[in-house]
CSV table of C-alpha atoms and ligand atoms in Angstrom, one decimal:
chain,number,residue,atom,x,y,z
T,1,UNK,CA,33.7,122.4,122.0
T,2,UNK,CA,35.0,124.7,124.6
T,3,UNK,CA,32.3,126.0,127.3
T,4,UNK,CA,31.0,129.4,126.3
T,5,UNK,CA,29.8,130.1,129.9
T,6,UNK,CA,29.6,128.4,133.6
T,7,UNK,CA,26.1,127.1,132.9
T,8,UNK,CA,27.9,125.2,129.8
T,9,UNK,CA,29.7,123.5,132.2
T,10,UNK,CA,26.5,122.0,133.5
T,11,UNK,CA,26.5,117.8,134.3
T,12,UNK,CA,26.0,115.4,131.6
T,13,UNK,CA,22.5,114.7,130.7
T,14,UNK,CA,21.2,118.2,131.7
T,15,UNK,CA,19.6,120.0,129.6
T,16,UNK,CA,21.3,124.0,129.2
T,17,UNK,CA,18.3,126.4,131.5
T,18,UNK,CA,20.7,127.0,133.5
T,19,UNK,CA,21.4,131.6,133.1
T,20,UNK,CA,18.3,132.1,135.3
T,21,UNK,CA,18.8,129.3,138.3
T,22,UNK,CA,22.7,131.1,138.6
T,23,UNK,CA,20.6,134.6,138.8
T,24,UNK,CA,18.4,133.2,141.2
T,25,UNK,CA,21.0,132.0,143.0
T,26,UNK,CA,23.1,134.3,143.2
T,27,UNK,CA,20.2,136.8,144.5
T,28,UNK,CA,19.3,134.4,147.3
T,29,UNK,CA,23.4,134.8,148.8
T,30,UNK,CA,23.1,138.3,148.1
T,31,UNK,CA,19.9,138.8,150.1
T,32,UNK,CA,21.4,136.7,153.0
T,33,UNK,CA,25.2,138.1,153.3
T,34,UNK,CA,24.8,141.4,151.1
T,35,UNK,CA,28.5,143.2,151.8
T,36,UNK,CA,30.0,139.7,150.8
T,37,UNK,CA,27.8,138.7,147.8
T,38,UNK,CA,28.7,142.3,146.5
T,39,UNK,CA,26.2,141.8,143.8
T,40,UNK,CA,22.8,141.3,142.9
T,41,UNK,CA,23.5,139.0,139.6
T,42,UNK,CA,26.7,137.1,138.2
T,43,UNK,CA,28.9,138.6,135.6
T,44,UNK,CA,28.1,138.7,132.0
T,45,UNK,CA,30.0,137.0,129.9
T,46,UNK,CA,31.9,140.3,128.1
T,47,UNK,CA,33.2,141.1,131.8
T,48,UNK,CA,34.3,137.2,132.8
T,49,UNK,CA,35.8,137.3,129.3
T,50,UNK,CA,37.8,140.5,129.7
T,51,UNK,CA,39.1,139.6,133.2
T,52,UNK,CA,40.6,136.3,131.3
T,53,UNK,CA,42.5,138.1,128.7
T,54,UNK,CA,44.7,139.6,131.1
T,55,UNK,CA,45.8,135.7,131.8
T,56,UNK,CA,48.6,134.5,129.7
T,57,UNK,CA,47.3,130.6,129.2
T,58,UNK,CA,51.1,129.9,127.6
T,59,UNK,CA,52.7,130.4,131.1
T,60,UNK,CA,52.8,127.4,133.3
T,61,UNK,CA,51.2,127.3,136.8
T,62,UNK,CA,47.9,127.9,138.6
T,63,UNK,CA,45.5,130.3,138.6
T,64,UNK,CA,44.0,131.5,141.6
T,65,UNK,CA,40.4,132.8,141.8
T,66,UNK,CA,39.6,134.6,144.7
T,67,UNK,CA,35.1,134.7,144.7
T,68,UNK,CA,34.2,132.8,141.8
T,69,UNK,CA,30.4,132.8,142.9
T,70,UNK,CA,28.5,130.7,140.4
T,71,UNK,CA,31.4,130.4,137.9
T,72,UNK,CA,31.1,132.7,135.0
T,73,UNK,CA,34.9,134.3,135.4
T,74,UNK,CA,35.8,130.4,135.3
T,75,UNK,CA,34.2,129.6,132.5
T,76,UNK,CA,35.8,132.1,130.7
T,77,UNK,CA,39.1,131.2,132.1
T,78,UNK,CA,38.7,127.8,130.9
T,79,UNK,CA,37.4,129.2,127.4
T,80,UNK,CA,40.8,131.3,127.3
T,81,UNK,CA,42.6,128.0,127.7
T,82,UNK,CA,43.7,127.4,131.5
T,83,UNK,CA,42.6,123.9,131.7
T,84,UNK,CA,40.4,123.4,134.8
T,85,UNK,CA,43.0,121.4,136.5
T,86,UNK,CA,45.1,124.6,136.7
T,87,UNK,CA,42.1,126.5,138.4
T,88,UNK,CA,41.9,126.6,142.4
T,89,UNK,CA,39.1,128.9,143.6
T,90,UNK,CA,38.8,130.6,147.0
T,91,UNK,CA,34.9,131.4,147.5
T,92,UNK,CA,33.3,131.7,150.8
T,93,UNK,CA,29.8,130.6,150.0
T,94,UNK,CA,29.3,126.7,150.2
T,95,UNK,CA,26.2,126.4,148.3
T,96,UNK,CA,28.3,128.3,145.4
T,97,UNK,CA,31.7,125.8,146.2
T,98,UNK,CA,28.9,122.8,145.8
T,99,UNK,CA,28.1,124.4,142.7
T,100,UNK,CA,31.3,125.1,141.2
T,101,UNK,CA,32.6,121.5,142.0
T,102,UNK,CA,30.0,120.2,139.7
T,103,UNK,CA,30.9,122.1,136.9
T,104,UNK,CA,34.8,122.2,137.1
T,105,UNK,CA,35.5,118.6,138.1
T,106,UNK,CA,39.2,119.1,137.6
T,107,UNK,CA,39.7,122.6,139.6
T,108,UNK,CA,40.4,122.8,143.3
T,109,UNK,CA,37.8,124.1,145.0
T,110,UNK,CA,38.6,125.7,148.6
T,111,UNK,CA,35.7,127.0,150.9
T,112,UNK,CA,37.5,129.6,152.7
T,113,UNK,CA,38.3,133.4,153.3
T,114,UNK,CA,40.4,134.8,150.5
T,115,UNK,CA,41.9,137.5,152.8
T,116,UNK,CA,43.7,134.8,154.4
T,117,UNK,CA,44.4,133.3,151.4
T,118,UNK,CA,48.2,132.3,152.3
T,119,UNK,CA,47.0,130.2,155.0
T,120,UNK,CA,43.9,128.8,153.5
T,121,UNK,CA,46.5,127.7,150.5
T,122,UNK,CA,49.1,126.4,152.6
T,123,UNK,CA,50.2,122.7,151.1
T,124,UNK,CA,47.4,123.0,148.2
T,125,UNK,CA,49.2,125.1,145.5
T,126,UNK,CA,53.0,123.5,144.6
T,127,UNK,CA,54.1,125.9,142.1
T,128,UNK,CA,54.0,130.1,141.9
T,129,UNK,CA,50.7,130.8,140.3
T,130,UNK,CA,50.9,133.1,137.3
T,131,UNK,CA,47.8,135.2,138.1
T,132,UNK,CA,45.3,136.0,140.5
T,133,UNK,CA,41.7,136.9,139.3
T,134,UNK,CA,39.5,138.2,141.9
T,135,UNK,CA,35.8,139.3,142.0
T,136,UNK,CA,35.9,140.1,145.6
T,137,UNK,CA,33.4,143.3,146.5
T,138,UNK,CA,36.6,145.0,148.0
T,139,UNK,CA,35.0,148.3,148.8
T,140,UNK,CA,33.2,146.4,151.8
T,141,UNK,CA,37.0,145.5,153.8
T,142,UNK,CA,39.3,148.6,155.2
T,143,UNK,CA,42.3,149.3,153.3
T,144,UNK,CA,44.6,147.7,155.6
T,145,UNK,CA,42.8,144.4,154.6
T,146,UNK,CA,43.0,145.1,150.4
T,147,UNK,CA,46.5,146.1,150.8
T,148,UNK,CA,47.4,142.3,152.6
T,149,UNK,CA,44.9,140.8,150.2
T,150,UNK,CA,47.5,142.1,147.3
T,151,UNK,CA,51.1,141.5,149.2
T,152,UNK,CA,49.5,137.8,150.1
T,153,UNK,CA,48.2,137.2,146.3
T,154,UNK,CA,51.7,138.3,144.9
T,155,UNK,CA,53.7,136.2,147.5
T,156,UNK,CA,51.7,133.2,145.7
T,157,UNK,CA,52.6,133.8,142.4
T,158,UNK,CA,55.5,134.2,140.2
T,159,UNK,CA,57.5,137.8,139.9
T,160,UNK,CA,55.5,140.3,137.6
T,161,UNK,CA,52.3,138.6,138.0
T,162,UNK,CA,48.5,140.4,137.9
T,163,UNK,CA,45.8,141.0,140.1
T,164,UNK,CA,43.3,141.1,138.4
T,165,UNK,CA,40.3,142.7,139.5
T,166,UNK,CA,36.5,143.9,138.4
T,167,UNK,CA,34.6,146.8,139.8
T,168,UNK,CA,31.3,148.8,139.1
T,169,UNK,CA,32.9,152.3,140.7
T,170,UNK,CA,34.8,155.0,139.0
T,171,UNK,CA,38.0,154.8,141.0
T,172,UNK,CA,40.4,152.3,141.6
T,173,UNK,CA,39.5,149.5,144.6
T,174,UNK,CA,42.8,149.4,145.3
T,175,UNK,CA,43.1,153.1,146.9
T,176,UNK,CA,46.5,153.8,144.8
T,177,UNK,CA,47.7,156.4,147.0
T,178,UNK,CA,47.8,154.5,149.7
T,179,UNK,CA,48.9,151.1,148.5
T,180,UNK,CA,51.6,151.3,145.9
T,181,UNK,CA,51.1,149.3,142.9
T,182,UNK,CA,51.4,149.9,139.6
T,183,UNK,CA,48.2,149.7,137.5
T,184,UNK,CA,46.2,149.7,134.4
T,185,UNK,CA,42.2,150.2,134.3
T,186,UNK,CA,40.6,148.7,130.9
T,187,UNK,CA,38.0,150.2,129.2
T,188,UNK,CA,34.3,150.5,130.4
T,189,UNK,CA,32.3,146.5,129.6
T,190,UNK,CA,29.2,148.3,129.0
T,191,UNK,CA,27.8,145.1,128.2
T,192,UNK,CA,27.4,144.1,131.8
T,193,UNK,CA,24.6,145.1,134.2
T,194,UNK,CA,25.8,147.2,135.7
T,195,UNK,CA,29.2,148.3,133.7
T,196,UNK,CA,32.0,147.6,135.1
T,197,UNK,CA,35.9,147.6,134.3
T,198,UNK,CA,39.1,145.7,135.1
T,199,UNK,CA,41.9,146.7,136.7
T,200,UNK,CA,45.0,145.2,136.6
T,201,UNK,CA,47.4,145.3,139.4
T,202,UNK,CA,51.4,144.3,140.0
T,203,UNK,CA,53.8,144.5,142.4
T,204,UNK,CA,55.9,148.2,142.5
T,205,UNK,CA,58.3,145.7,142.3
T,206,UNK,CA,59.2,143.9,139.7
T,207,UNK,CA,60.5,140.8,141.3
T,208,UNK,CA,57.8,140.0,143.1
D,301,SAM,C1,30.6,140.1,143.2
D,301,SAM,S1,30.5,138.3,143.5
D,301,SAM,C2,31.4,137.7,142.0
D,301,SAM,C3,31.1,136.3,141.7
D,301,SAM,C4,31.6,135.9,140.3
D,301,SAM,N1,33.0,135.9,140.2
D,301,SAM,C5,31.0,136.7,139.2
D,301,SAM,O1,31.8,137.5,138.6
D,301,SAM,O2,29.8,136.6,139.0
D,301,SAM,C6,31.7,138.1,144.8
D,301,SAM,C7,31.9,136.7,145.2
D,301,SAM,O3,32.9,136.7,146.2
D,301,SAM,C8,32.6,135.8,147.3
D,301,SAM,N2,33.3,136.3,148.5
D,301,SAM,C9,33.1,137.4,149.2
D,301,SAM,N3,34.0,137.6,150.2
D,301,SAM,C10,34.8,136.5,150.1
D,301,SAM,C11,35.9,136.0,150.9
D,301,SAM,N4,36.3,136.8,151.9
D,301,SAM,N5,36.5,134.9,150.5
D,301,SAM,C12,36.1,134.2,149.5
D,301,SAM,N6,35.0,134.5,148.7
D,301,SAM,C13,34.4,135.6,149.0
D,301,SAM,C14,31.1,135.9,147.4
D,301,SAM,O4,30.5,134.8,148.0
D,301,SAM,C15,30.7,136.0,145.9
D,301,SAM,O5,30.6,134.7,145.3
């Protein structure tokens, strides 16, 4: 049976609690490092899910995920069919990377800053990946910084590929007057506290 959320993806012999520990969690980074927790709970499963439909499981290659956090957006990654082997995740909380090598034995899990994200990756991802998925809370870092977090991220992957992106605000993260990219915003995920939607970046060009 495929894994319906992170806490599915729990070790054998555990018994499934597991939605109010991640909350608990998650509250206890965001009271210690709010600006890079970004939020007070993890994403409901509506939002992990629409992130992962903008990921093409028939291409081959990785998947990079830039701030998994407890794991709900690679659950639903794995639930879309990218098998976990595919997966390497970028968060910058160890507690969270302790976490998130228990439940996605197969993935490769990197403790590291995903705004240096070509160096972190050096010699750990072989082949162009065909999408980046972040969670990042990018309204904390200066332009500058979310404009090389996109040129790095489509320097990783293969021509075409998306950024794919969350937020809670009204406007685009990526400022799109200043960074050129071309983009599409989903609908509202109402079902998520609070409501958020996707965006979905590529590069203005289309080779890369
Ligand atoms: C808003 S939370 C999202 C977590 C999870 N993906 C979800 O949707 O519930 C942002 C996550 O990004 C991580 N993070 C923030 N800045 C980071 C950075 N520079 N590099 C890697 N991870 C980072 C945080 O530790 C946190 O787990």
């Amino acid at each position: 049976m495929l894994p319906r959320s992170a806490s599915d993806l729990a070790p054998a012999g555990k018994t499934r609690p597991r939605k109010k520990p991640d909350e608990l969690r998650f509250l206890h980074s965001w009271l210690q490092d709010p600006l890079r927790t970004g939020a007070v709970s993890p994403s409901g499963r509506a939002l992990a899910r629409m992130m992962a439909s903008y990921v093409d499981p028939a291409l081959p290659g990785p998947v990079i995920e830039l701030g998994p956090g407890t794991g709900p957006v690679t659950a639903a990654l794995v639930e879309r069919g990218i098998a976990p082997e595919r997966l390497v995740l970028i968060e910058y909380n160890p507690e969270f990377c302790k976490l998130l090598k228990q439940r996605f034995p197969g993935a490769t899990v990197i403790r590291g800053d995903a705004y240096n994200m070509e160096t972190t990756l050096q010699g750990l991802v072989e082949a162009p990946a065909i999408a980046v998925v972040s969670s990042l809370p990018l309204f904390t870092r200066p332009v500058p910084e979310r404009r090389s977090l996109t040129e790095q991220a489509f320097r990783l992957c293969v021509p075409d590929a998306p950024f794919i992106q969350f937020t809670y605000a009204v406007v685009s993260p990526m400022p799109l007057d200043e960074i050129p990219l071309r983009a599409h915003r989903s609908r509202r995920v109402w079902r998520n506290i609070p409501p958020a939607c996707v965006w979905v970046y590529r590069s203005p060009q289309m080779n890369g």
